[in-house]
């Protein structure tokens, strides 16, 4: 496949020291950012680009999608809800969403948004809701807000339960000595 072999490649990307060979026409066909970068500027003979804003695995997942129109196995493995309990913006799928936004890859953005939508929970909705405005992911924002509204009672009951524990149960137990 084109992605694996260097035959006909006319551009090299240096990502954290890793050299990745690619084809300007393929990239330009999928991304208006690459189209502008390669063919609208005076530097049409560009041979190498150094990428400092992406990790190598995110870059590879981005190019996998550009060439194959599917997520790579690395990006697919981010579907577990436990990954969303930590800092959401540091997950590979969030970094891929950021890259999709940066390179105007609307279909990839929708795929990333879909992955987030499938993993929204009461514990993760507020963390995920931080992403849509930053990366222009309006479908994700809509789903998060709808989920939060539909689950407001659950969240309020949880906070009431915590308040009950802190104000009623814990003070009674604190007087018990072992």
Coordinates of C-alpha atoms in Angstrom, one line a residue:
X1 CA 0.0 0.0 0.0
X2 CA 1.0 3.6 -0.5
X3 CA 1.3 4.3 3.2
X4 CA 3.9 1.5 3.8
X5 CA 6.2 2.0 0.9
X6 CA 8.2 5.0 -0.1
X7 CA 7.7 4.5 -3.8
X8 CA 6.6 7.8 -5.4
X9 CA 6.9 9.7 -2.1
X10 CA 7.8 13.3 -2.5
X11 CA 7.6 14.7 1.0
X12 CA 9.2 13.5 4.3
X13 CA 7.8 14.3 7.8
X14 CA 10.2 14.3 10.7
X15 CA 8.3 13.6 13.9
X16 CA 10.5 13.3 17.0
X17 CA 13.3 12.1 14.8
X18 CA 11.2 9.5 13.0
X19 CA 11.2 9.9 9.2
X20 CA 7.8 9.3 7.6
X21 CA 7.6 9.4 3.8
X22 CA 4.4 10.5 2.1
X23 CA 2.8 11.8 -1.1
X24 CA 1.8 15.4 -1.4
X25 CA -1.1 14.7 -3.7
X26 CA -2.7 12.2 -1.3
X27 CA -2.4 14.6 1.6
X28 CA -3.6 17.6 -0.4
X29 CA -6.6 15.7 -1.6
X30 CA -7.7 14.9 1.9
X31 CA -6.7 18.1 3.8
X32 CA -7.2 21.7 2.7
X33 CA -4.3 22.6 5.0
X34 CA -1.9 20.4 3.2
X35 CA -3.3 21.6 -0.1
X36 CA -2.5 25.2 0.8
X37 CA 0.8 24.3 2.4
X38 CA 2.1 22.3 -0.7
X39 CA 0.6 24.1 -3.7
X40 CA -0.5 27.6 -2.7
X41 CA 2.8 28.8 -1.3
X42 CA 6.0 29.8 -3.0
X43 CA 7.8 26.8 -1.5
X44 CA 6.3 24.2 -3.8
X45 CA 9.6 22.2 -3.8
X46 CA 9.4 21.5 -0.1
X47 CA 10.9 18.1 0.6
X48 CA 10.9 17.8 4.4
X49 CA 8.6 19.1 7.2
X50 CA 9.5 18.9 10.9
X51 CA 6.4 18.3 13.0
X52 CA 6.8 19.3 16.7
X53 CA 3.2 19.5 17.7
X54 CA 2.3 15.8 17.4
X55 CA 3.6 12.6 19.0
X56 CA 4.8 10.0 16.6
X57 CA 1.9 7.6 17.4
X58 CA -0.7 10.4 16.9
X59 CA 1.0 11.4 13.6
X60 CA 0.9 7.7 12.4
X61 CA -2.8 7.4 13.4
X62 CA -3.5 10.7 11.5
X63 CA -1.7 9.5 8.3
X64 CA -3.3 6.0 8.7
X65 CA -6.7 7.7 8.5
X66 CA -5.7 10.0 5.6
X67 CA -4.5 7.0 3.5
X68 CA -7.1 4.4 4.6
X69 CA -10.1 6.3 5.9
X70 CA -10.1 4.1 9.1
X71 CA -8.7 4.5 12.5
X72 CA -5.5 2.6 13.3
X73 CA -5.5 -0.2 15.9
X74 CA -3.7 2.2 18.3
X75 CA -6.5 4.8 18.0
X76 CA -9.2 2.1 18.1
X77 CA -7.9 0.8 21.4
X78 CA -8.9 4.0 23.2
X79 CA -12.5 3.0 23.4
X80 CA -12.4 1.9 27.0
X81 CA -14.2 4.2 29.5
X82 CA -11.3 3.9 32.0
X83 CA -9.2 5.9 29.6
X84 CA -11.7 8.7 29.9
X85 CA -11.5 8.8 33.7
X86 CA -8.0 10.4 33.6
X87 CA -7.1 13.6 31.9
X88 CA -9.3 13.4 28.8
X89 CA -7.2 15.9 26.7
X90 CA -4.2 13.6 27.1
X91 CA -5.8 10.5 25.6
X92 CA -4.7 9.5 22.1
X93 CA -8.2 10.0 20.7
X94 CA -8.2 13.6 22.0
X95 CA -4.9 14.3 20.5
X96 CA -6.1 12.8 17.2
X97 CA -9.2 15.0 17.5
X98 CA -6.8 18.0 17.9
X99 CA -4.8 17.0 14.9
X100 CA -8.0 16.5 12.8
X101 CA -9.1 20.0 13.7
X102 CA -5.6 21.4 12.9
X103 CA -5.5 19.8 9.4
X104 CA -9.3 20.3 8.7
X105 CA -10.1 16.6 8.4
X106 CA -13.8 16.8 9.1
X107 CA -14.6 13.1 8.8
X108 CA -11.8 12.2 11.2
X109 CA -13.2 14.8 13.6
X110 CA -16.6 13.1 13.4
X111 CA -15.0 9.7 14.0
X112 CA -13.2 10.9 17.1
X113 CA -16.3 12.7 18.4
X114 CA -18.2 9.4 17.9
X115 CA -15.6 7.6 20.1
X116 CA -16.1 10.2 22.8
X117 CA -19.9 10.0 22.6
X118 CA -19.8 6.3 23.1
X119 CA -17.8 6.7 26.4
X120 CA -19.7 9.6 28.1
X121 CA -20.5 8.8 31.7
X122 CA -21.5 10.8 34.7
X123 CA -17.9 10.8 35.8
X124 CA -16.5 11.8 32.4
X125 CA -19.0 14.2 30.9
X126 CA -17.5 17.4 32.4
X127 CA -14.0 16.4 31.3
X128 CA -15.1 15.6 27.8
X129 CA -17.1 18.8 27.6
X130 CA -13.9 20.8 27.7
X131 CA -12.9 19.5 24.2
X132 CA -15.7 20.6 21.8
X133 CA -15.1 24.4 21.9
X134 CA -11.3 24.0 21.6
X135 CA -11.5 21.7 18.6
X136 CA -14.8 22.8 17.0
X137 CA -16.5 19.5 17.7
X138 CA -20.1 20.7 17.9
X139 CA -21.8 17.3 17.7
X140 CA -19.7 16.2 20.8
X141 CA -20.8 19.3 22.6
X142 CA -24.4 18.7 21.8
X143 CA -24.2 15.1 23.0
X144 CA -22.4 16.1 26.2
X145 CA -24.9 18.8 27.1
X146 CA -27.8 16.4 26.4
X147 CA -26.2 13.7 28.5
X148 CA -25.6 16.1 31.4
X149 CA -29.2 17.4 31.2
X150 CA -30.6 13.9 31.2
X151 CA -28.4 12.8 34.0
X152 CA -28.7 15.9 36.2
X153 CA -30.8 14.1 38.7
X154 CA -28.2 11.3 39.1
X155 CA -25.5 13.8 39.6
X156 CA -27.5 15.8 42.1
X157 CA -28.4 12.7 44.0
X158 CA -24.7 11.7 44.1
X159 CA -23.7 15.1 45.5
X160 CA -26.5 14.9 48.1
X161 CA -25.3 11.5 49.1
X162 CA -21.7 12.8 49.5
X163 CA -23.0 15.8 51.5
X164 CA -25.0 13.4 53.7
X165 CA -21.9 11.2 54.3
X166 CA -19.7 14.2 55.1
X167 CA -22.2 16.0 57.4
X168 CA -24.1 13.1 59.1
X169 CA -22.2 9.8 58.9
X170 CA -18.6 10.9 59.1
X171 CA -19.0 13.2 62.2
X172 CA -20.7 10.3 64.0
X173 CA -17.9 7.8 63.1
X174 CA -15.2 10.3 64.0
X175 CA -16.1 10.1 67.7
X176 CA -15.5 6.3 67.6
X177 CA -12.0 5.3 68.7
X178 CA -10.4 2.0 67.9

